[in-house]
């Protein structure tokens, strides 16, 4: 099995100079994206298509954007991410249509052994992240390797998502846990006691 295969197999592999050099290609394009002007809408769209594996229609990511590879991230349609999205996309990250991501969110597919000896040799493993359609991830949240988040769910600000989250729930905390299901109440009130017209 090649190192490229191992990156996507959940098996341990070892970071080396060749991997660093390949990642630098992504960093070069990210530099251009992060230094683009707000008025350069078409340029930003073209750069996103250069950075990511897939970009759906009407996606918007506020700079600065950080990614290890870019080419392992897949965006659906109408994905919005606020400032400082960090994608540790050493393997695949799938982000569904209409997903909203708050500022300072990290999606991390990569991990390292707890055993200190292999860590000294830059041992790493990667497990894909799957975010379904119409998810909202609140500011300063972290999603760890191998996590799936179900459609329509909301992840509260500051959460650390260590386990899968089902569809149609509000979940929050460190570690992130389901607080409640999305309900009829949410059709009437959009925030605390603030009602839709």
mmCIF file of C-alpha atoms in Angstrom:
data_model
loop_
_atom_site.group_PDB
_atom_site.id
_atom_site.type_symbol
_atom_site.label_atom_id
_atom_site.label_comp_id
_atom_site.label_asym_id
_atom_site.label_seq_id
_atom_site.Cartn_x
_atom_site.Cartn_y
_atom_site.Cartn_z
ATOM 1 C CA UNK A 1 0.000 0.000 0.000
ATOM 2 C CA UNK A 2 1.396 3.404 -0.985
ATOM 3 C CA UNK A 3 1.572 6.368 1.379
ATOM 4 C CA UNK A 4 -1.215 8.015 -0.619
ATOM 5 C CA UNK A 5 -3.417 4.952 -0.093
ATOM 6 C CA UNK A 6 -2.583 4.875 3.611
ATOM 7 C CA UNK A 7 -3.640 8.526 3.995
ATOM 8 C CA UNK A 8 -7.193 7.476 3.137
ATOM 9 C CA UNK A 9 -7.216 4.051 4.840
ATOM 10 C CA UNK A 10 -7.332 5.049 8.546
ATOM 11 C CA UNK A 11 -3.949 3.304 8.959
ATOM 12 C CA UNK A 12 -0.845 4.803 10.520
ATOM 13 C CA UNK A 13 1.679 6.430 8.184
ATOM 14 C CA UNK A 14 4.590 8.783 8.730
ATOM 15 C CA UNK A 15 4.776 12.428 7.691
ATOM 16 C CA UNK A 16 7.843 13.201 5.570
ATOM 17 C CA UNK A 17 9.425 15.848 3.359
ATOM 18 C CA UNK A 18 7.554 14.703 0.233
ATOM 19 C CA UNK A 19 4.203 15.205 1.977
ATOM 20 C CA UNK A 20 5.305 18.630 3.194
ATOM 21 C CA UNK A 21 6.299 19.664 -0.317
ATOM 22 C CA UNK A 22 2.965 18.530 -1.764
ATOM 23 C CA UNK A 23 1.052 20.430 0.922
ATOM 24 C CA UNK A 24 3.017 23.559 0.031
ATOM 25 C CA UNK A 25 1.247 23.615 -3.346
ATOM 26 C CA UNK A 26 -2.070 24.077 -1.533
ATOM 27 C CA UNK A 27 -0.572 26.758 0.702
ATOM 28 C CA UNK A 28 0.510 28.759 -2.350
ATOM 29 C CA UNK A 29 -3.057 28.909 -3.711
ATOM 30 C CA UNK A 30 -4.460 29.631 -0.243
ATOM 31 C CA UNK A 31 -2.089 32.582 0.001
ATOM 32 C CA UNK A 32 -3.614 34.026 -3.163
ATOM 33 C CA UNK A 33 -7.152 33.397 -1.889
ATOM 34 C CA UNK A 34 -6.475 34.940 1.518
ATOM 35 C CA UNK A 35 -4.919 38.042 -0.059
ATOM 36 C CA UNK A 36 -7.679 38.604 -2.613
ATOM 37 C CA UNK A 37 -9.807 41.730 -2.388
ATOM 38 C CA UNK A 38 -13.480 41.475 -1.293
ATOM 39 C CA UNK A 39 -14.546 42.828 -4.684
ATOM 40 C CA UNK A 40 -12.727 40.008 -6.542
ATOM 41 C CA UNK A 41 -15.711 37.668 -6.441
ATOM 42 C CA UNK A 42 -14.921 35.831 -9.682
ATOM 43 C CA UNK A 43 -11.261 35.398 -8.752
ATOM 44 C CA UNK A 44 -12.194 33.967 -5.371
ATOM 45 C CA UNK A 45 -14.619 31.521 -6.996
ATOM 46 C CA UNK A 46 -11.919 30.380 -9.433
ATOM 47 C CA UNK A 47 -9.405 29.920 -6.603
ATOM 48 C CA UNK A 48 -11.894 27.875 -4.541
ATOM 49 C CA UNK A 49 -12.314 25.564 -7.520
ATOM 50 C CA UNK A 50 -8.528 25.254 -7.697
ATOM 51 C CA UNK A 51 -8.218 24.543 -3.967
ATOM 52 C CA UNK A 52 -11.040 22.034 -3.380
ATOM 53 C CA UNK A 53 -11.962 18.643 -4.867
ATOM 54 C CA UNK A 54 -15.537 19.811 -5.455
ATOM 55 C CA UNK A 55 -17.303 23.155 -5.117
ATOM 56 C CA UNK A 56 -21.059 23.366 -5.619
ATOM 57 C CA UNK A 57 -23.004 26.414 -6.758
ATOM 58 C CA UNK A 58 -23.035 29.678 -4.783
ATOM 59 C CA UNK A 59 -20.475 28.708 -2.140
ATOM 60 C CA UNK A 60 -18.838 31.443 -0.085
ATOM 61 C CA UNK A 61 -15.906 31.142 2.298
ATOM 62 C CA UNK A 62 -14.688 34.267 4.058
ATOM 63 C CA UNK A 63 -10.887 34.628 4.141
ATOM 64 C CA UNK A 64 -8.738 33.705 5.854
ATOM 65 C CA UNK A 65 -9.183 30.047 4.985
ATOM 66 C CA UNK A 66 -6.720 27.412 6.183
ATOM 67 C CA UNK A 67 -6.350 23.885 4.764
ATOM 68 C CA UNK A 68 -3.726 21.157 4.772
ATOM 69 C CA UNK A 69 -4.573 19.856 1.319
ATOM 70 C CA UNK A 70 -7.738 21.459 -0.024
ATOM 71 C CA UNK A 71 -8.052 18.750 -2.656
ATOM 72 C CA UNK A 72 -9.635 16.369 -0.133
ATOM 73 C CA UNK A 73 -12.524 18.711 0.720
ATOM 74 C CA UNK A 74 -15.885 18.463 -1.062
ATOM 75 C CA UNK A 75 -18.428 21.305 -0.855
ATOM 76 C CA UNK A 76 -22.092 20.940 -1.800
ATOM 77 C CA UNK A 77 -24.240 23.827 -3.041
ATOM 78 C CA UNK A 78 -24.687 27.078 -1.117
ATOM 79 C CA UNK A 79 -22.126 26.260 1.585
ATOM 80 C CA UNK A 80 -21.166 29.315 3.665
ATOM 81 C CA UNK A 81 -18.187 29.488 6.029
ATOM 82 C CA UNK A 82 -17.251 32.524 8.083
ATOM 83 C CA UNK A 83 -13.698 33.721 8.899
ATOM 84 C CA UNK A 84 -10.887 31.356 9.924
ATOM 85 C CA UNK A 85 -12.246 28.011 8.770
ATOM 86 C CA UNK A 86 -9.497 25.430 9.326
ATOM 87 C CA UNK A 87 -9.644 22.195 7.324
ATOM 88 C CA UNK A 88 -7.235 19.523 8.502
ATOM 89 C CA UNK A 89 -8.201 17.591 5.382
ATOM 90 C CA UNK A 90 -5.501 14.936 5.276
ATOM 91 C CA UNK A 91 -8.326 12.690 4.107
ATOM 92 C CA UNK A 92 -11.788 13.556 2.818
ATOM 93 C CA UNK A 93 -14.185 16.094 4.307
ATOM 94 C CA UNK A 94 -17.700 16.144 2.829
ATOM 95 C CA UNK A 95 -19.829 19.233 3.517
ATOM 96 C CA UNK A 96 -23.464 19.045 2.382
ATOM 97 C CA UNK A 97 -25.679 21.614 0.650
ATOM 98 C CA UNK A 98 -26.842 24.692 2.609
ATOM 99 C CA UNK A 99 -24.398 24.077 5.452
ATOM 100 C CA UNK A 100 -23.400 27.148 7.475
ATOM 101 C CA UNK A 101 -20.134 27.261 9.411
ATOM 102 C CA UNK A 102 -19.404 29.968 11.999
ATOM 103 C CA UNK A 103 -16.078 31.735 12.523
ATOM 104 C CA UNK A 104 -13.029 29.908 13.895
ATOM 105 C CA UNK A 105 -14.309 26.380 13.210
ATOM 106 C CA UNK A 106 -11.876 23.470 12.791
ATOM 107 C CA UNK A 107 -12.723 20.263 10.912
ATOM 108 C CA UNK A 108 -9.883 17.833 11.643
ATOM 109 C CA UNK A 109 -9.580 14.434 9.932
ATOM 110 C CA UNK A 110 -6.043 13.811 11.203
ATOM 111 C CA UNK A 111 -4.932 12.335 14.497
ATOM 112 C CA UNK A 112 -1.800 10.971 16.127
ATOM 113 C CA UNK A 113 -1.237 7.941 18.379
ATOM 114 C CA UNK A 114 -1.490 8.460 22.115
ATOM 115 C CA UNK A 115 1.659 6.303 22.457
ATOM 116 C CA UNK A 116 4.503 8.867 22.495
ATOM 117 C CA UNK A 117 7.084 6.762 20.637
ATOM 118 C CA UNK A 118 5.393 6.712 17.207
ATOM 119 C CA UNK A 119 4.520 10.398 17.635
ATOM 120 C CA UNK A 120 8.260 11.131 17.807
ATOM 121 C CA UNK A 121 8.455 9.715 14.258
ATOM 122 C CA UNK A 122 5.531 11.910 13.060
ATOM 123 C CA UNK A 123 3.032 9.035 12.992
ATOM 124 C CA UNK A 124 -0.425 10.020 11.805
ATOM 125 C CA UNK A 125 -3.793 8.534 10.827
ATOM 126 C CA UNK A 126 -6.795 10.108 9.106
ATOM 127 C CA UNK A 127 -10.532 9.378 9.241
ATOM 128 C CA UNK A 128 -13.046 11.145 6.964
ATOM 129 C CA UNK A 129 -15.637 13.655 8.208
ATOM 130 C CA UNK A 130 -19.197 13.702 6.799
ATOM 131 C CA UNK A 131 -21.421 16.739 7.335
ATOM 132 C CA UNK A 132 -24.909 16.296 5.883
ATOM 133 C CA UNK A 133 -27.243 18.826 4.260
ATOM 134 C CA UNK A 134 -28.334 22.023 6.030
ATOM 135 C CA UNK A 135 -26.116 21.695 9.112
ATOM 136 C CA UNK A 136 -25.169 24.770 11.153
ATOM 137 C CA UNK A 137 -21.863 24.588 13.044
ATOM 138 C CA UNK A 138 -21.484 27.400 15.580
ATOM 139 C CA UNK A 139 -18.421 29.571 16.127
ATOM 140 C CA UNK A 140 -15.260 28.118 17.691
ATOM 141 C CA UNK A 141 -16.385 24.503 17.301
ATOM 142 C CA UNK A 142 -14.056 21.581 16.584
ATOM 143 C CA UNK A 143 -15.111 18.428 14.718
ATOM 144 C CA UNK A 144 -12.752 15.485 15.288
ATOM 145 C CA UNK A 145 -11.701 12.650 12.925
ATOM 146 C CA UNK A 146 -14.345 10.220 11.725
ATOM 147 C CA UNK A 147 -17.370 12.267 12.803
ATOM 148 C CA UNK A 148 -20.688 12.334 10.941
ATOM 149 C CA UNK A 149 -23.266 15.070 11.568
ATOM 150 C CA UNK A 150 -26.825 14.394 10.381
ATOM 151 C CA UNK A 151 -28.951 16.683 8.236
ATOM 152 C CA UNK A 152 -30.502 19.852 9.687
ATOM 153 C CA UNK A 153 -28.610 19.531 12.982
ATOM 154 C CA UNK A 154 -27.169 22.500 14.861
ATOM 155 C CA UNK A 155 -23.831 22.341 16.692
ATOM 156 C CA UNK A 156 -23.691 24.997 19.414
ATOM 157 C CA UNK A 157 -20.835 27.478 19.573
ATOM 158 C CA UNK A 158 -17.672 26.266 21.266
ATOM 159 C CA UNK A 159 -18.511 22.575 20.934
ATOM 160 C CA UNK A 160 -15.974 19.770 20.570
ATOM 161 C CA UNK A 161 -17.646 17.037 18.530
ATOM 162 C CA UNK A 162 -16.154 13.707 19.582
ATOM 163 C CA UNK A 163 -19.060 11.398 18.581
ATOM 164 C CA UNK A 164 -21.514 11.228 15.678
ATOM 165 C CA UNK A 165 -24.502 13.573 15.893
ATOM 166 C CA UNK A 166 -27.857 12.387 14.481
ATOM 167 C CA UNK A 167 -30.124 14.372 12.157
ATOM 168 C CA UNK A 168 -32.566 17.078 13.324
ATOM 169 C CA UNK A 169 -31.078 17.851 16.737
ATOM 170 C CA UNK A 170 -29.420 20.674 18.632
ATOM 171 C CA UNK A 171 -26.148 19.479 20.177
ATOM 172 C CA UNK A 172 -23.537 21.375 22.149
ATOM 173 C CA UNK A 173 -20.763 21.237 24.706
ATOM 174 C CA UNK A 174 -17.373 19.689 25.310
ATOM 175 C CA UNK A 175 -17.790 16.868 24.611
ATOM 176 C CA UNK A 176 -20.695 17.720 22.308
ATOM 177 C CA UNK A 177 -23.966 16.003 23.317
ATOM 178 C CA UNK A 178 -27.509 16.151 21.994
ATOM 179 C CA UNK A 179 -29.499 18.744 23.947
ATOM 180 C CA UNK A 180 -32.840 18.257 22.185
ATOM 181 C CA UNK A 181 -34.585 17.508 18.924
ATOM 182 C CA UNK A 182 -35.519 20.296 16.528
ATOM 183 C CA UNK A 183 -39.282 20.703 17.096
ATOM 184 C CA UNK A 184 -42.481 22.591 16.244
ATOM 185 C CA UNK A 185 -41.332 25.235 18.734
ATOM 186 C CA UNK A 186 -38.452 26.066 16.375
ATOM 187 C CA UNK A 187 -40.933 26.795 13.593
ATOM 188 C CA UNK A 188 -42.428 29.571 15.752
ATOM 189 C CA UNK A 189 -39.335 30.969 17.514
ATOM 190 C CA UNK A 190 -35.985 31.641 15.855
ATOM 191 C CA UNK A 191 -34.072 32.630 19.026
ATOM 192 C CA UNK A 192 -35.204 32.271 22.640
ATOM 193 C CA UNK A 193 -38.562 34.155 22.787
ATOM 194 C CA UNK A 194 -38.104 35.973 19.456
ATOM 195 C CA UNK A 195 -40.882 34.817 17.137
ATOM 196 C CA UNK A 196 -41.041 34.703 13.341
ATOM 197 C CA UNK A 197 -43.486 37.244 11.866
#
